[in-house]
mmCIF file of C-alpha atoms in Angstrom:
data_model
loop_
_atom_site.group_PDB
_atom_site.id
_atom_site.type_symbol
_atom_site.label_atom_id
_atom_site.label_comp_id
_atom_site.label_asym_id
_atom_site.label_seq_id
_atom_site.Cartn_x
_atom_site.Cartn_y
_atom_site.Cartn_z
ATOM 1 C CA UNK B 24 -14.982 26.842 -56.558
ATOM 2 C CA UNK B 25 -17.792 26.457 -54.024
ATOM 3 C CA UNK B 26 -15.253 26.464 -51.170
ATOM 4 C CA UNK B 27 -12.729 28.775 -52.900
ATOM 5 C CA UNK B 28 -14.493 31.878 -54.272
ATOM 6 C CA UNK B 29 -16.931 34.346 -52.735
ATOM 7 C CA UNK B 30 -19.028 35.923 -55.563
ATOM 8 C CA UNK B 31 -22.007 36.830 -53.412
ATOM 9 C CA UNK B 32 -22.050 40.493 -54.550
ATOM 10 C CA UNK B 33 -21.867 39.603 -58.252
ATOM 11 C CA UNK B 34 -25.282 38.012 -58.596
ATOM 12 C CA UNK B 35 -27.157 40.786 -60.475
ATOM 13 C CA UNK B 36 -24.670 42.775 -62.550
ATOM 14 C CA UNK B 37 -25.999 44.960 -65.352
ATOM 15 C CA UNK B 38 -24.047 45.336 -68.600
ATOM 16 C CA UNK B 39 -20.990 47.463 -67.977
ATOM 17 C CA UNK B 40 -21.086 47.013 -64.154
ATOM 18 C CA UNK B 41 -18.400 45.349 -62.015
ATOM 19 C CA UNK B 42 -18.086 43.594 -58.651
ATOM 20 C CA UNK B 43 -15.401 42.189 -56.317
ATOM 21 C CA UNK B 44 -14.507 38.511 -56.177
ATOM 22 C CA UNK B 45 -12.839 37.365 -52.926
ATOM 23 C CA UNK B 46 -11.405 34.131 -51.582
ATOM 24 C CA UNK B 47 -13.473 32.185 -49.037
ATOM 25 C CA UNK B 48 -11.882 30.991 -45.815
ATOM 26 C CA UNK B 49 -9.878 28.799 -45.474
ATOM 27 C CA UNK B 50 -8.488 30.169 -48.776
ATOM 28 C CA UNK B 51 -6.708 33.511 -49.028
ATOM 29 C CA UNK B 52 -5.461 35.897 -51.768
ATOM 30 C CA UNK B 53 -6.012 39.478 -52.921
ATOM 31 C CA UNK B 54 -9.514 40.149 -54.303
ATOM 32 C CA UNK B 55 -10.055 40.746 -58.050
ATOM 33 C CA UNK B 56 -12.625 42.771 -60.025
ATOM 34 C CA UNK B 57 -15.224 40.999 -62.155
ATOM 35 C CA UNK B 58 -16.878 42.875 -65.097
ATOM 36 C CA UNK B 59 -20.048 42.305 -67.054
ATOM 37 C CA UNK B 60 -19.248 43.386 -70.658
ATOM 38 C CA UNK B 61 -20.924 46.657 -71.705
ATOM 39 C CA UNK B 62 -22.222 45.090 -74.907
ATOM 40 C CA UNK B 63 -23.389 41.848 -73.246
ATOM 41 C CA UNK B 64 -26.542 40.353 -74.817
ATOM 42 C CA UNK B 65 -26.169 36.848 -73.258
ATOM 43 C CA UNK B 66 -28.402 36.350 -70.213
ATOM 44 C CA UNK B 67 -26.161 33.386 -69.121
ATOM 45 C CA UNK B 68 -22.929 35.354 -69.345
ATOM 46 C CA UNK B 69 -20.814 35.042 -66.139
ATOM 47 C CA UNK B 70 -18.867 38.102 -64.973
ATOM 48 C CA UNK B 71 -15.403 38.107 -66.428
ATOM 49 C CA UNK B 72 -12.462 38.158 -63.932
ATOM 50 C CA UNK B 73 -8.953 36.919 -63.439
ATOM 51 C CA UNK B 74 -8.315 33.925 -61.153
ATOM 52 C CA UNK B 75 -7.336 35.453 -57.778
ATOM 53 C CA UNK B 76 -5.038 32.507 -57.074
ATOM 54 C CA UNK B 77 -6.657 31.549 -53.778
ATOM 55 C CA UNK B 78 -4.321 29.431 -51.636
ATOM 56 C CA UNK B 79 -5.499 26.979 -48.996
ATOM 57 C CA UNK B 80 -4.501 28.204 -45.533
ATOM 58 C CA UNK B 81 -4.480 25.780 -42.558
ATOM 59 C CA UNK B 82 -4.708 26.956 -38.926
ATOM 60 C CA UNK B 83 -1.545 26.975 -36.849
ATOM 61 C CA UNK B 84 -0.068 23.478 -36.469
ATOM 62 C CA UNK B 85 -0.104 22.723 -32.730
ATOM 63 C CA UNK B 86 2.030 19.563 -32.868
ATOM 64 C CA UNK B 87 5.340 20.500 -31.141
ATOM 65 C CA UNK B 88 7.229 17.882 -33.176
ATOM 66 C CA UNK B 89 7.072 20.095 -36.295
ATOM 67 C CA UNK B 90 8.458 23.534 -37.113
ATOM 68 C CA UNK B 91 8.382 25.634 -40.303
ATOM 69 C CA UNK B 92 11.578 27.395 -41.350
ATOM 70 C CA UNK B 93 11.583 29.629 -44.452
ATOM 71 C CA UNK B 94 8.383 27.987 -45.628
ATOM 72 C CA UNK B 95 9.787 24.473 -45.277
ATOM 73 C CA UNK B 96 8.539 22.021 -42.683
ATOM 74 C CA UNK B 97 11.039 19.986 -40.691
ATOM 75 C CA UNK B 98 11.223 18.147 -37.360
ATOM 76 C CA UNK B 99 11.688 20.343 -34.297
ATOM 77 C CA UNK B 100 14.975 20.342 -32.435
ATOM 78 C CA UNK B 101 13.485 18.037 -29.779
ATOM 79 C CA UNK B 102 12.142 15.563 -32.364
ATOM 80 C CA UNK B 103 13.607 13.135 -34.910
ATOM 81 C CA UNK B 104 12.461 11.772 -38.271
ATOM 82 C CA UNK B 105 11.550 13.109 -41.715
ATOM 83 C CA UNK B 106 8.775 15.670 -41.763
ATOM 84 C CA UNK B 107 5.865 15.248 -44.163
ATOM 85 C CA UNK B 108 3.321 18.069 -43.719
ATOM 86 C CA UNK B 109 0.411 18.861 -46.021
ATOM 87 C CA UNK B 110 -2.607 21.137 -45.718
ATOM 88 C CA UNK B 111 -5.753 19.243 -46.757
ATOM 89 C CA UNK B 112 -9.275 20.413 -47.592
ATOM 90 C CA UNK B 113 -11.938 18.253 -46.011
ATOM 91 C CA UNK B 114 -15.619 18.035 -46.943
ATOM 92 C CA UNK B 115 -17.413 21.025 -45.510
ATOM 93 C CA UNK B 116 -14.595 23.369 -46.584
ATOM 94 C CA UNK B 117 -12.461 22.637 -43.491
ATOM 95 C CA UNK B 118 -8.677 22.905 -43.747
ATOM 96 C CA UNK B 119 -6.533 20.567 -41.609
ATOM 97 C CA UNK B 120 -2.887 19.613 -41.384
ATOM 98 C CA UNK B 121 -1.747 16.116 -42.252
ATOM 99 C CA UNK B 122 1.582 15.825 -40.448
ATOM 100 C CA UNK B 123 3.672 12.666 -40.099
ATOM 101 C CA UNK B 124 7.244 11.470 -39.819
ATOM 102 C CA UNK B 125 8.434 13.324 -36.665
ATOM 103 C CA UNK B 126 8.503 11.906 -33.147
ATOM 104 C CA UNK B 127 9.266 13.900 -30.023
ATOM 105 C CA UNK B 128 12.258 12.830 -27.974
ATOM 106 C CA UNK B 129 11.152 11.603 -24.542
ATOM 107 C CA UNK B 130 12.930 11.455 -21.197
ATOM 108 C CA UNK B 131 13.191 7.984 -19.674
ATOM 109 C CA UNK B 132 10.800 6.903 -16.953
ATOM 110 C CA UNK B 133 12.372 6.882 -13.490
ATOM 111 C CA UNK B 134 11.208 4.929 -10.430
ATOM 112 C CA UNK B 135 9.852 6.825 -7.431
ATOM 113 C CA UNK B 136 13.033 7.260 -5.408
ATOM 114 C CA UNK B 137 12.719 8.256 -1.755
ATOM 115 C CA UNK B 138 14.092 11.819 -1.564
ATOM 116 C CA UNK B 139 15.119 11.186 2.054
ATOM 117 C CA UNK B 140 17.355 8.309 1.000
ATOM 118 C CA UNK B 141 18.475 8.881 -2.597
ATOM 119 C CA UNK B 142 20.200 11.820 -4.256
ATOM 120 C CA UNK B 143 20.412 12.296 -8.024
ATOM 121 C CA UNK B 144 18.499 11.111 -11.128
ATOM 122 C CA UNK B 145 15.504 13.421 -10.830
ATOM 123 C CA UNK B 146 15.379 13.803 -14.655
ATOM 124 C CA UNK B 147 16.941 11.693 -17.405
ATOM 125 C CA UNK B 148 16.720 13.041 -20.993
ATOM 126 C CA UNK B 149 17.479 10.797 -23.998
ATOM 127 C CA UNK B 150 21.163 10.093 -24.518
ATOM 128 C CA UNK B 151 22.047 11.229 -20.988
ATOM 129 C CA UNK B 152 23.363 9.466 -17.869
ATOM 130 C CA UNK B 153 22.749 10.144 -14.183
ATOM 131 C CA UNK B 154 24.061 8.764 -10.883
ATOM 132 C CA UNK B 155 21.844 7.838 -7.941
ATOM 133 C CA UNK B 156 23.604 7.809 -4.569
ATOM 134 C CA UNK B 157 22.475 7.086 -1.027
ATOM 135 C CA UNK B 158 22.265 10.115 1.237
ATOM 136 C CA UNK B 159 24.129 9.856 4.529
ATOM 137 C CA UNK B 160 23.559 8.127 6.884
ATOM 138 C CA UNK B 161 21.719 5.654 4.629
ATOM 139 C CA UNK B 162 23.792 2.800 3.249
ATOM 140 C CA UNK B 163 23.967 1.377 -0.274
ATOM 141 C CA UNK B 164 25.869 1.392 -3.554
ATOM 142 C CA UNK B 165 25.673 4.169 -6.149
ATOM 143 C CA UNK B 166 24.252 3.128 -9.539
ATOM 144 C CA UNK B 167 24.190 4.813 -12.924
ATOM 145 C CA UNK B 168 21.046 5.316 -14.963
ATOM 146 C CA UNK B 169 21.114 5.682 -18.742
ATOM 147 C CA UNK B 170 18.464 6.759 -21.250
ATOM 148 C CA UNK B 171 18.927 5.500 -24.840
ATOM 149 C CA UNK B 172 19.791 8.131 -27.429
ATOM 150 C CA UNK B 173 16.922 9.203 -29.688
ATOM 151 C CA UNK B 174 14.391 7.692 -27.268
ATOM 152 C CA UNK B 175 10.838 8.491 -28.368
ATOM 153 C CA UNK B 176 9.044 6.093 -25.991
ATOM 154 C CA UNK B 177 7.603 7.902 -22.951
ATOM 155 C CA UNK B 178 7.275 4.528 -21.183
ATOM 156 C CA UNK B 179 10.921 3.597 -21.654
ATOM 157 C CA UNK B 180 12.432 2.923 -18.230
ATOM 158 C CA UNK B 181 15.941 4.006 -17.379
ATOM 159 C CA UNK B 182 18.642 1.365 -17.800
ATOM 160 C CA UNK B 183 20.581 0.875 -14.550
ATOM 161 C CA UNK B 184 24.134 -0.323 -14.033
ATOM 162 C CA UNK B 185 25.550 -2.288 -12.278
ATOM 163 C CA UNK B 186 22.126 -3.111 -10.809
ATOM 164 C CA UNK B 187 18.700 -1.709 -9.966
ATOM 165 C CA UNK B 188 18.287 1.715 -8.342
ATOM 166 C CA UNK B 189 19.636 1.806 -4.791
ATOM 167 C CA UNK B 190 17.233 0.887 -1.992
ATOM 168 C CA UNK B 191 19.473 2.682 0.531
ATOM 169 C CA UNK B 192 18.911 0.797 3.749
ATOM 170 C CA UNK B 193 18.735 2.332 7.197
ATOM 171 C CA UNK B 194 21.986 2.595 9.159
ATOM 172 C CA UNK B 195 22.614 -0.370 11.448
ATOM 173 C CA UNK B 196 21.982 0.353 15.135
ATOM 174 C CA UNK B 197 25.048 1.340 17.142
ATOM 175 C CA UNK B 198 23.961 -1.115 19.824
ATOM 176 C CA UNK B 199 22.033 -4.162 18.661
ATOM 177 C CA UNK B 200 18.960 -4.686 20.881
ATOM 178 C CA UNK B 201 18.980 -7.728 23.124
ATOM 179 C CA UNK B 202 17.447 -10.725 21.380
ATOM 180 C CA UNK B 203 18.635 -9.957 17.828
ATOM 181 C CA UNK B 204 21.639 -11.007 15.704
ATOM 182 C CA UNK B 205 22.702 -9.743 12.294
ATOM 183 C CA UNK B 206 23.464 -12.560 9.861
ATOM 184 C CA UNK B 207 24.137 -10.484 6.731
ATOM 185 C CA UNK B 208 23.664 -7.006 5.311
ATOM 186 C CA UNK B 209 20.094 -6.063 6.120
ATOM 187 C CA UNK B 210 19.286 -9.563 7.466
ATOM 188 C CA UNK B 211 18.474 -10.332 11.101
ATOM 189 C CA UNK B 212 17.540 -13.330 13.210
ATOM 190 C CA UNK B 213 16.430 -13.960 16.761
ATOM 191 C CA UNK B 214 19.281 -14.628 19.161
ATOM 192 C CA UNK B 215 19.653 -17.758 21.274
ATOM 193 C CA UNK B 216 16.821 -18.199 23.809
ATOM 194 C CA UNK B 217 14.618 -15.905 21.719
ATOM 195 C CA UNK B 218 11.940 -16.855 19.212
ATOM 196 C CA UNK B 219 9.813 -15.146 16.586
ATOM 197 C CA UNK B 220 10.209 -13.528 13.184
ATOM 198 C CA UNK B 221 12.409 -10.417 13.288
ATOM 199 C CA UNK B 222 10.980 -7.383 11.499
ATOM 200 C CA UNK B 223 13.299 -4.453 10.748
ATOM 201 C CA UNK B 224 11.599 -1.088 10.203
ATOM 202 C CA UNK B 225 13.415 2.056 9.150
ATOM 203 C CA UNK B 226 11.884 5.002 11.000
ATOM 204 C CA UNK B 227 12.526 8.477 9.560
ATOM 205 C CA UNK B 228 11.504 11.671 11.320
ATOM 206 C CA UNK B 229 10.047 14.849 9.869
ATOM 207 C CA UNK B 230 12.125 16.479 7.124
ATOM 208 C CA UNK B 231 14.176 13.271 6.762
ATOM 209 C CA UNK B 232 15.611 13.631 10.273
ATOM 210 C CA UNK B 233 17.061 10.979 12.599
ATOM 211 C CA UNK B 234 16.690 7.809 10.516
ATOM 212 C CA UNK B 235 17.111 4.729 12.697
ATOM 213 C CA UNK B 236 16.384 1.021 12.529
ATOM 214 C CA UNK B 237 13.735 -0.460 14.821
ATOM 215 C CA UNK B 238 13.840 -4.228 15.390
ATOM 216 C CA UNK B 239 10.702 -6.073 16.508
ATOM 217 C CA UNK B 240 9.310 -9.590 16.549
ATOM 218 C CA UNK B 241 11.750 -11.532 18.766
ATOM 219 C CA UNK B 242 10.609 -12.569 22.236
ATOM 220 C CA UNK B 243 12.466 -14.124 25.152
ATOM 221 C CA UNK B 244 11.703 -17.802 25.710
ATOM 222 C CA UNK B 245 10.610 -18.158 29.359
ATOM 223 C CA UNK B 246 9.362 -20.894 31.708
ATOM 224 C CA UNK B 247 5.686 -21.201 32.487
ATOM 225 C CA UNK B 248 4.203 -19.767 35.667
ATOM 226 C CA UNK B 249 3.117 -22.155 38.458
ATOM 227 C CA UNK B 250 -0.049 -24.173 37.787
ATOM 228 C CA UNK B 251 -3.376 -22.519 38.474
ATOM 229 C CA UNK B 252 -4.746 -22.951 41.993
ATOM 230 C CA UNK B 253 -7.893 -24.395 40.474
ATOM 231 C CA UNK B 254 -6.009 -27.604 39.588
ATOM 232 C CA UNK B 255 -5.602 -28.300 43.352
ATOM 233 C CA UNK B 256 -1.976 -29.468 43.080
ATOM 234 C CA UNK B 257 1.062 -28.609 45.140
ATOM 235 C CA UNK B 258 2.355 -25.548 43.257
ATOM 236 C CA UNK B 259 5.740 -25.656 44.946
ATOM 237 C CA UNK B 260 6.570 -28.795 42.969
ATOM 238 C CA UNK B 261 6.198 -26.948 39.613
ATOM 239 C CA UNK B 262 7.109 -23.356 40.394
ATOM 240 C CA UNK B 263 8.944 -22.881 37.087
ATOM 241 C CA UNK B 264 8.424 -25.312 34.206
ATOM 242 C CA UNK B 265 10.931 -24.750 31.343
ATOM 243 C CA UNK B 266 9.482 -24.462 27.849
ATOM 244 C CA UNK B 267 9.096 -27.812 26.133
ATOM 245 C CA UNK B 268 9.365 -29.630 29.474
ATOM 246 C CA UNK B 269 6.935 -31.372 31.781
ATOM 247 C CA UNK B 270 6.520 -31.519 35.548
ATOM 248 C CA UNK B 271 4.670 -33.736 38.004
ATOM 249 C CA UNK B 272 2.777 -32.337 40.993
ATOM 250 C CA UNK B 273 0.818 -34.180 43.659
ATOM 251 C CA UNK B 274 -2.630 -33.122 44.805
ATOM 252 C CA UNK B 275 -2.668 -30.782 47.780
ATOM 253 C CA UNK B 276 -2.562 -32.603 51.098
ATOM 254 C CA UNK B 277 -5.983 -31.702 52.453
ATOM 255 C CA UNK B 278 -9.065 -33.502 53.705
ATOM 256 C CA UNK B 279 -11.236 -32.454 50.749
ATOM 257 C CA UNK B 280 -8.933 -33.297 47.820
ATOM 258 C CA UNK B 281 -8.305 -36.766 46.412
ATOM 259 C CA UNK B 282 -6.181 -37.885 43.482
ATOM 260 C CA UNK B 283 -2.742 -38.959 42.467
ATOM 261 C CA UNK B 284 -0.205 -37.039 40.395
ATOM 262 C CA UNK B 285 -1.019 -34.397 37.800
ATOM 263 C CA UNK B 286 1.406 -34.025 34.887
ATOM 264 C CA UNK B 287 1.922 -30.544 33.432
ATOM 265 C CA UNK B 288 3.688 -29.422 30.264
ATOM 266 C CA UNK B 289 4.945 -25.975 29.240
ATOM 267 C CA UNK B 290 4.594 -25.362 25.454
ATOM 268 C CA UNK B 291 7.772 -25.247 23.399
ATOM 269 C CA UNK B 292 9.083 -21.721 22.872
ATOM 270 C CA UNK B 293 6.738 -20.193 25.429
ATOM 271 C CA UNK B 294 7.136 -16.411 25.610
ATOM 272 C CA UNK B 295 4.393 -15.603 28.120
ATOM 273 C CA UNK B 296 5.768 -15.560 31.692
ATOM 274 C CA UNK B 297 2.240 -15.485 33.111
ATOM 275 C CA UNK B 298 1.051 -18.584 31.268
ATOM 276 C CA UNK B 299 0.302 -21.644 33.378
ATOM 277 C CA UNK B 300 1.410 -25.039 32.081
ATOM 278 C CA UNK B 301 -1.110 -27.314 30.376
ATOM 279 C CA UNK B 302 -2.473 -30.429 32.102
ATOM 280 C CA UNK B 303 -1.628 -33.518 30.038
ATOM 281 C CA UNK B 304 -2.461 -36.250 32.538
ATOM 282 C CA UNK B 305 -4.037 -36.757 35.954
ATOM 283 C CA UNK B 306 -6.675 -34.917 37.970
ATOM 284 C CA UNK B 307 -7.366 -33.812 41.517
ATOM 285 C CA UNK B 308 -10.972 -34.041 42.670
ATOM 286 C CA UNK B 309 -12.840 -32.228 45.420
ATOM 287 C CA UNK B 310 -14.672 -34.682 47.633
ATOM 288 C CA UNK B 311 -16.201 -32.083 49.939
ATOM 289 C CA UNK B 312 -19.315 -30.035 49.291
ATOM 290 C CA UNK B 313 -21.322 -27.365 51.040
ATOM 291 C CA UNK B 314 -24.198 -28.522 53.196
ATOM 292 C CA UNK B 315 -26.743 -26.278 51.508
ATOM 293 C CA UNK B 316 -27.110 -23.284 49.230
ATOM 294 C CA UNK B 317 -29.872 -20.721 49.309
ATOM 295 C CA UNK B 318 -31.687 -19.668 46.169
ATOM 296 C CA UNK B 319 -29.990 -16.743 44.479
ATOM 297 C CA UNK B 320 -32.153 -13.624 44.114
ATOM 298 C CA UNK B 321 -31.199 -11.053 41.470
ATOM 299 C CA UNK B 322 -31.655 -7.577 42.912
ATOM 300 C CA UNK B 323 -30.521 -5.714 39.794
ATOM 301 C CA UNK B 324 -33.359 -4.711 37.439
ATOM 302 C CA UNK B 325 -31.042 -4.139 34.468
ATOM 303 C CA UNK B 326 -31.131 -6.630 31.605
ATOM 304 C CA UNK B 327 -28.169 -9.022 31.263
ATOM 305 C CA UNK B 328 -26.820 -7.977 34.684
ATOM 306 C CA UNK B 329 -26.897 -10.150 37.838
ATOM 307 C CA UNK B 330 -26.342 -8.771 41.302
ATOM 308 C CA UNK B 331 -27.060 -10.102 44.774
ATOM 309 C CA UNK B 332 -25.791 -12.226 47.636
ATOM 310 C CA UNK B 333 -25.219 -15.979 47.369
ATOM 311 C CA UNK B 334 -25.251 -17.771 50.723
ATOM 312 C CA UNK B 335 -24.249 -21.338 51.386
ATOM 313 C CA UNK B 336 -23.648 -23.517 54.464
ATOM 314 C CA UNK B 337 -20.525 -25.174 55.942
ATOM 315 C CA UNK B 338 -18.492 -27.906 54.260
ATOM 316 C CA UNK B 339 -18.859 -31.630 54.857
ATOM 317 C CA UNK B 340 -17.394 -34.829 53.452
ATOM 318 C CA UNK B 341 -19.957 -37.606 53.239
ATOM 319 C CA UNK B 342 -21.656 -36.125 56.289
ATOM 320 C CA UNK B 343 -18.436 -35.661 58.249
ATOM 321 C CA UNK B 344 -18.257 -32.059 59.422
ATOM 322 C CA UNK B 345 -14.697 -32.329 60.774
ATOM 323 C CA UNK B 346 -13.235 -30.844 57.602
ATOM 324 C CA UNK B 347 -10.037 -28.792 57.626
ATOM 325 C CA UNK B 348 -7.768 -27.156 55.064
ATOM 326 C CA UNK B 349 -10.439 -25.226 53.161
ATOM 327 C CA UNK B 350 -8.756 -22.309 51.339
ATOM 328 C CA UNK B 351 -11.562 -21.142 49.070
ATOM 329 C CA UNK B 352 -14.669 -21.935 47.054
ATOM 330 C CA UNK B 353 -15.277 -22.140 43.320
ATOM 331 C CA UNK B 354 -18.581 -20.656 42.191
ATOM 332 C CA UNK B 355 -20.213 -21.529 38.865
ATOM 333 C CA UNK B 356 -23.625 -21.965 37.250
ATOM 334 C CA UNK B 357 -25.168 -25.445 37.256
ATOM 335 C CA UNK B 358 -28.214 -27.069 35.752
ATOM 336 C CA UNK B 359 -31.008 -28.893 37.608
ATOM 337 C CA UNK B 360 -28.863 -32.021 37.728
ATOM 338 C CA UNK B 361 -25.990 -30.221 39.384
ATOM 339 C CA UNK B 362 -23.855 -30.281 36.235
ATOM 340 C CA UNK B 363 -21.572 -27.314 35.739
ATOM 341 C CA UNK B 364 -22.490 -24.880 32.939
ATOM 342 C CA UNK B 365 -20.181 -22.174 31.591
ATOM 343 C CA UNK B 366 -16.943 -20.740 32.887
ATOM 344 C CA UNK B 367 -15.886 -20.363 36.507
ATOM 345 C CA UNK B 368 -17.574 -17.307 38.006
ATOM 346 C CA UNK B 369 -15.302 -16.835 40.972
ATOM 347 C CA UNK B 370 -12.888 -18.460 43.387
#
């Protein structure tokens, strides 16, 4: 009775006196009167009272799977099973519910469908069906989603038929861009004389407006540009080298250039019209050189910056000054032995 009865005001009753006995929380019932007999001579005599019939009272059951109707517990309308509910007294005089047997019905889990593309199937309760359709102008087949009856698994995914939820592809372009060919629904390839990997991107404007397909990744295959002037060959002989082909060019006909034939090759599937062909054989050499070159003086005080004038004398070939056909000069850094260091600085 330590948890059940409150007899705190009955501790010092004289013979013939009475007191009130109440139920302690979490018990509840109407209080009763306890009496010490008027003729009591027993110092150990407890006050005499009727049992108040204290009943254990649990707090409100917060589990939505259970409901009490006319004093009887059963599963709620949105739950299934057989309800078993008992109010238990724990150590420390705490009352708790022990409820089992009822499981809440759960809607099926739906994938994240793009609201711009797909209409329908925003919510799928157990035992229900829904239809997901592509919104115009997107293209795709409608599919039906189903949630099993009496589903109590919140992770249960919707069951789709005849296939997965629609992806709803972008409408095909009214005019296919140059360089692309459609090989199947949603599949593209580069057209003849084009190369690359086609990438189709569906672009949708604000508020789902103006969806259209953008095709990228295919590039026109083009010939290479003429060889660089620095190779010292006759550029007119290789003005346009088709991709995957080679071309022979003789050294320029000038006093200062010696050599035979230089063979060029344009890489297969070249898409850069400004690219010069690669040298695969041969070389033209300059046999002329300037008579002298003054020391270069840097007039710029800033670090890592060179500025100034570089002066050099006329051209000769083995001492012969009667040199013609000079079109330009290549300038580069050199070491103390006259060996070139680094990239070409100017031409």
